[in-house]
XYZ file of C-alpha atoms in Angstrom:
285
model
C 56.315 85.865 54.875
C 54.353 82.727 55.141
C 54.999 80.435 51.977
C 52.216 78.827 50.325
C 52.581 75.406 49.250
C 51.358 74.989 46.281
C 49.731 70.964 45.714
C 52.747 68.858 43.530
C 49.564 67.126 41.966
C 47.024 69.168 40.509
C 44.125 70.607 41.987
C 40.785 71.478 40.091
C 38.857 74.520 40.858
C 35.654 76.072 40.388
C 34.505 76.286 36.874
C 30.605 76.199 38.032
C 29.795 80.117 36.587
C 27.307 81.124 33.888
C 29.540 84.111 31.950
C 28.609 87.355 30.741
C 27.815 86.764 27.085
C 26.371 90.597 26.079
C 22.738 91.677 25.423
C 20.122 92.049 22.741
C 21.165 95.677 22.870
C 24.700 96.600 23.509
C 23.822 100.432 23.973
C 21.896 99.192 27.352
C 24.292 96.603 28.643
C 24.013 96.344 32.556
C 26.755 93.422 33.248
C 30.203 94.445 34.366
C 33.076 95.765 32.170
C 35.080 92.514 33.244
C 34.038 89.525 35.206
C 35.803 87.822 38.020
C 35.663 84.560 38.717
C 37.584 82.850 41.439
C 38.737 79.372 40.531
C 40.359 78.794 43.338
C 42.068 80.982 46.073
C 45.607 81.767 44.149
C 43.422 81.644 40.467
C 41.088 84.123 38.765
C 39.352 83.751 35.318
C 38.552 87.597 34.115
C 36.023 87.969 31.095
C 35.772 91.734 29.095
C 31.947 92.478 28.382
C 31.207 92.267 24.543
C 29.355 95.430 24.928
C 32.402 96.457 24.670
C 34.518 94.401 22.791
C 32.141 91.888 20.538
C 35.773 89.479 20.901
C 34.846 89.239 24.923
C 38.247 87.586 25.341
C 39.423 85.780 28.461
C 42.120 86.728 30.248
C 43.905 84.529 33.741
C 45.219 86.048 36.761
C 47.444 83.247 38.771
C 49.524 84.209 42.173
C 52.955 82.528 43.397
C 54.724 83.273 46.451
C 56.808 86.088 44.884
C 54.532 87.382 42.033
C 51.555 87.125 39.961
C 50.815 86.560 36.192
C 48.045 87.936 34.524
C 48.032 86.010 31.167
C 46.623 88.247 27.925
C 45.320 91.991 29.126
C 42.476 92.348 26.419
C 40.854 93.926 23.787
C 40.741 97.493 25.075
C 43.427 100.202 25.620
C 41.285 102.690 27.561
C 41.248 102.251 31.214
C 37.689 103.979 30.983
C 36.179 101.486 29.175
C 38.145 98.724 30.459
C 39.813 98.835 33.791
C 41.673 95.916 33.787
C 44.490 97.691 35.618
C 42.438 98.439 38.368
C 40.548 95.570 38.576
C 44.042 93.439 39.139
C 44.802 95.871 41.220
C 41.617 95.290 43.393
C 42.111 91.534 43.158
C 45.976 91.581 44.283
C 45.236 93.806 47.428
C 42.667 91.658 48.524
C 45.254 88.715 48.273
C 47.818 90.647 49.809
C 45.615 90.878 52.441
C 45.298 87.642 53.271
C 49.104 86.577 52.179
C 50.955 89.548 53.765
C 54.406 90.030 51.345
C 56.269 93.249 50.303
C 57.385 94.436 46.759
C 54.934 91.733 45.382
C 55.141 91.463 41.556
C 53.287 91.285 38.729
C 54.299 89.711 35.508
C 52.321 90.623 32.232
C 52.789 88.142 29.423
C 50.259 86.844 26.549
C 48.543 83.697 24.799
C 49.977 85.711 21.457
C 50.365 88.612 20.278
C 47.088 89.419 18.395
C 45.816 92.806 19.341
C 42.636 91.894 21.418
C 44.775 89.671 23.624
C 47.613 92.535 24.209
C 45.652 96.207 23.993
C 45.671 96.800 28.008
C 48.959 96.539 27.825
C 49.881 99.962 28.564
C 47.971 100.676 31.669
C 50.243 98.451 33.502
C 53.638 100.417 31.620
C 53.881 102.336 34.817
C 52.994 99.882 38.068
C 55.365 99.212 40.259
C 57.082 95.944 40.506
C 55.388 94.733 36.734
C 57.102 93.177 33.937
C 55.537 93.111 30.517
C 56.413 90.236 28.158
C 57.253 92.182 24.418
C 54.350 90.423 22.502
C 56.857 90.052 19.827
C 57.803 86.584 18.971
C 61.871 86.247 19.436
C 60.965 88.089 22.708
C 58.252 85.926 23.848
C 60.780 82.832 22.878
C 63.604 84.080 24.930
C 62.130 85.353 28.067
C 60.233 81.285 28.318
C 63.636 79.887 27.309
C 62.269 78.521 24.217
C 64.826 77.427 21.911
C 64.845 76.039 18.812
C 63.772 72.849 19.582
C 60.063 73.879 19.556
C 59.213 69.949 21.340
C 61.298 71.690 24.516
C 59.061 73.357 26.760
C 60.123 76.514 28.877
C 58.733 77.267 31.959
C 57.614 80.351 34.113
C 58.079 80.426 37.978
C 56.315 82.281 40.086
C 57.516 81.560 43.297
C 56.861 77.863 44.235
C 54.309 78.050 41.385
C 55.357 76.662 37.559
C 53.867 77.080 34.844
C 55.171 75.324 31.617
C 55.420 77.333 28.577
C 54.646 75.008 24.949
C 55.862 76.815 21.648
C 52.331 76.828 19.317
C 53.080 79.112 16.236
C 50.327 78.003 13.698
C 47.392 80.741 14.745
C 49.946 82.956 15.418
C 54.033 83.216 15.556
C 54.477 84.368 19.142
C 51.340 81.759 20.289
C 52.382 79.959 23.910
C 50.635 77.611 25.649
C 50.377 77.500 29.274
C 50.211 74.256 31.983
C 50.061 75.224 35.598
C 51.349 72.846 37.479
C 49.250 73.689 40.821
C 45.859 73.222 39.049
C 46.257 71.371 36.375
C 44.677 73.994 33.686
C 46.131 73.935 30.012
C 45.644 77.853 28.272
C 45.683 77.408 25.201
C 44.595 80.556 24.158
C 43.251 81.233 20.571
C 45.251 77.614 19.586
C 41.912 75.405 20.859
C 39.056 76.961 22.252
C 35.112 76.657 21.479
C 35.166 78.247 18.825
C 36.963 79.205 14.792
C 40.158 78.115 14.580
C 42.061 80.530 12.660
C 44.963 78.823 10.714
C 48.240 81.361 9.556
C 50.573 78.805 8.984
C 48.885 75.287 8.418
C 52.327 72.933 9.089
C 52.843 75.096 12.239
C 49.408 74.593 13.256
C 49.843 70.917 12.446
C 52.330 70.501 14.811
C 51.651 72.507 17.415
C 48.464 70.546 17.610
C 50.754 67.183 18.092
C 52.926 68.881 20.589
C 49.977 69.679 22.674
C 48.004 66.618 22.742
C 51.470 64.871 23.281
C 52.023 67.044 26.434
C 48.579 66.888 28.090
C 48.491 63.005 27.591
C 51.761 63.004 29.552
C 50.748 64.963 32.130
C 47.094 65.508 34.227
C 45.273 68.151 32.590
C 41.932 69.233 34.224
C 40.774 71.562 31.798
C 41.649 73.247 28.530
C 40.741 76.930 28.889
C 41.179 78.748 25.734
C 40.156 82.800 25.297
C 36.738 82.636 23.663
C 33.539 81.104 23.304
C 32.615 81.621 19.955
C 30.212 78.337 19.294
C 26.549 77.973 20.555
C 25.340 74.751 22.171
C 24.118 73.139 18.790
C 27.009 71.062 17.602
C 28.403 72.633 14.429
C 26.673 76.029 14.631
C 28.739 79.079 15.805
C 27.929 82.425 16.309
C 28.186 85.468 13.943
C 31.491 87.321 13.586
C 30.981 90.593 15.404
C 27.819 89.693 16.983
C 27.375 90.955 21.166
C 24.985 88.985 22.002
C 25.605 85.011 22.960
C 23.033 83.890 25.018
C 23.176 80.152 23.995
C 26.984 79.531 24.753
C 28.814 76.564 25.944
C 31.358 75.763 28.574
C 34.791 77.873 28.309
C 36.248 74.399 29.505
C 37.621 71.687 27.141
C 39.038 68.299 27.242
C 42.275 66.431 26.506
C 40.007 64.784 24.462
C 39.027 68.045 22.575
C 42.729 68.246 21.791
C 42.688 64.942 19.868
C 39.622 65.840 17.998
C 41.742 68.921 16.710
C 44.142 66.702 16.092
C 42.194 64.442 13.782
C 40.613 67.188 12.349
C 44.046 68.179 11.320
C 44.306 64.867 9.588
C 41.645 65.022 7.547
C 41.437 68.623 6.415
C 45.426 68.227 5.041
C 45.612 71.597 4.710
C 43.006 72.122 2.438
C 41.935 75.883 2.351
C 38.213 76.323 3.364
C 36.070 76.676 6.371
C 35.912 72.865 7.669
C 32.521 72.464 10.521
C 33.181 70.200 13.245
C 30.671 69.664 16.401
C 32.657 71.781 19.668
C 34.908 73.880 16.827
C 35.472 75.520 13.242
C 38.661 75.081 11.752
C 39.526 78.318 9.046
C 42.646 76.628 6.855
């Protein structure tokens, strides 16, 4: 088995790609059930088709030397209507191909534990060489090695590729960020994204929002991915809840700067229940 060495500093990748975004009518939808986007040879960014879930989440497929991780499995159980198994399927045998390896796995694990970020989950219950991360959050805490010092980050490796694993409860309990080390990209999940901002537990949120902008300004972050695009190009204007049609969206990719606009945002608000409009995001307290 040849070993790929995977860069010490990061490397960006592709993130030139218009994304499927739905149609005026969902009953005559033409694009793809997911789309697959290759960031770079060892990275995939995977998008489900609002047509047939209006949440369209995001979803990250990364390879190591000695397994793979495919980060959130989506907002659809059935296989018919979303093959996600057999679309990472189709994407790991074409990498096996060129990276010849036996008994190759696959780890499953999640942003959080909300249920369009976790409902493929079972079609990969029965793959060979898989691991699923329990969504649950004292599960999701101990297999990252995340103690109770929530500052501590864990870490994930997947054979000469780590990935750093950042406690951020606040949207939701089990909520992890992700840093790969190899490119540089900071998942952030539902936590940041362009988008609303759904608070459960305002302190939690409040800190998780200073861990994160504390890690990424200690490290070199090249984007900040999160798992939807729920904002239109006009600053301050977002998108209907349940609509499946976007055709005006912005870039999935955010800044460390974005981060410290949360962060400020934070500040201001106080906690303060309400729906508080900023230009790139909508923060629900």
């Amino acid at each position: 088995m040849e070993l790929i060495d995977f860069p010490a500093s990061p490397r960006a990748g592709d993130l030139d790609v218009r994304w499927i975004h739905g149609s005026e009518s969902a009953k005559h939808n033409a694009d793809p059930d997911i789309q697959v986007h290759r960031y770079d040879e060892h990275t995939y960014v995977l998008r489900q088709n609002k047509a047939i879930n209006y949440e369209a989440p995001f979803m990250f497929l990364m390879f190591g030397n000695t397994r793979a991780l495919l980060l959130d499995t989506g907002a659809t159980a059935s296989p018919a209507y979303f093959p996600l198994r057999r679309t990472v399927d189709e994407i790991v045998d074409r990498w096996l191909a060129d990276h010849p390896r036996e008994d190759y796995g696959l780890l499953v694990a999640h942003t959080h534990g909300h249920g369009d970020h976790i409902a493929g989950d079972g079609q990969f219950r029965d793959r060979p060489h898989t691991v699923i991360v329990d969504p649950a959050p004292e599960r999701v805490r101990e297999f990252f090695g995340l103690g109770d010092d929530l500052d501590t980050p864990g870490a994930v490796d997947l054979g000469g590729r780590v990935l750093d694993a950042v406690a951020s409860p606040g949207h939701h309990k089990s909520a992890v960020t992700f840093y790969d080390r190899a490119t540089g990209l900071l998942l952030t999940g539902d936590t940041v994204y362009p988008g609303r901002l759904y608070v459960a537990d305002w302190p939690a949120f409040a800190q998780t929002i200073d861990r994160l902008v504390k890690f990424a300004e200690d490290r070199p972050v090249t984007h900040v991915l999160g798992c939807h695009i729920e904002m239109t190009t006009t600053p301050g204007e977002d998108y209907r809840i349940r609509t499946t049609y976007q055709p005006d969206e912005p870039p999935l990719q955010m800044t460390v700067e974005h981060l410290r606009q949360v962060r400020d945002a934070v500040a201001e608000i106080g906690g303060r229940p309400g729906v508080h409009v900023y230009p790139d995001f909508i923060v629900y307290a």
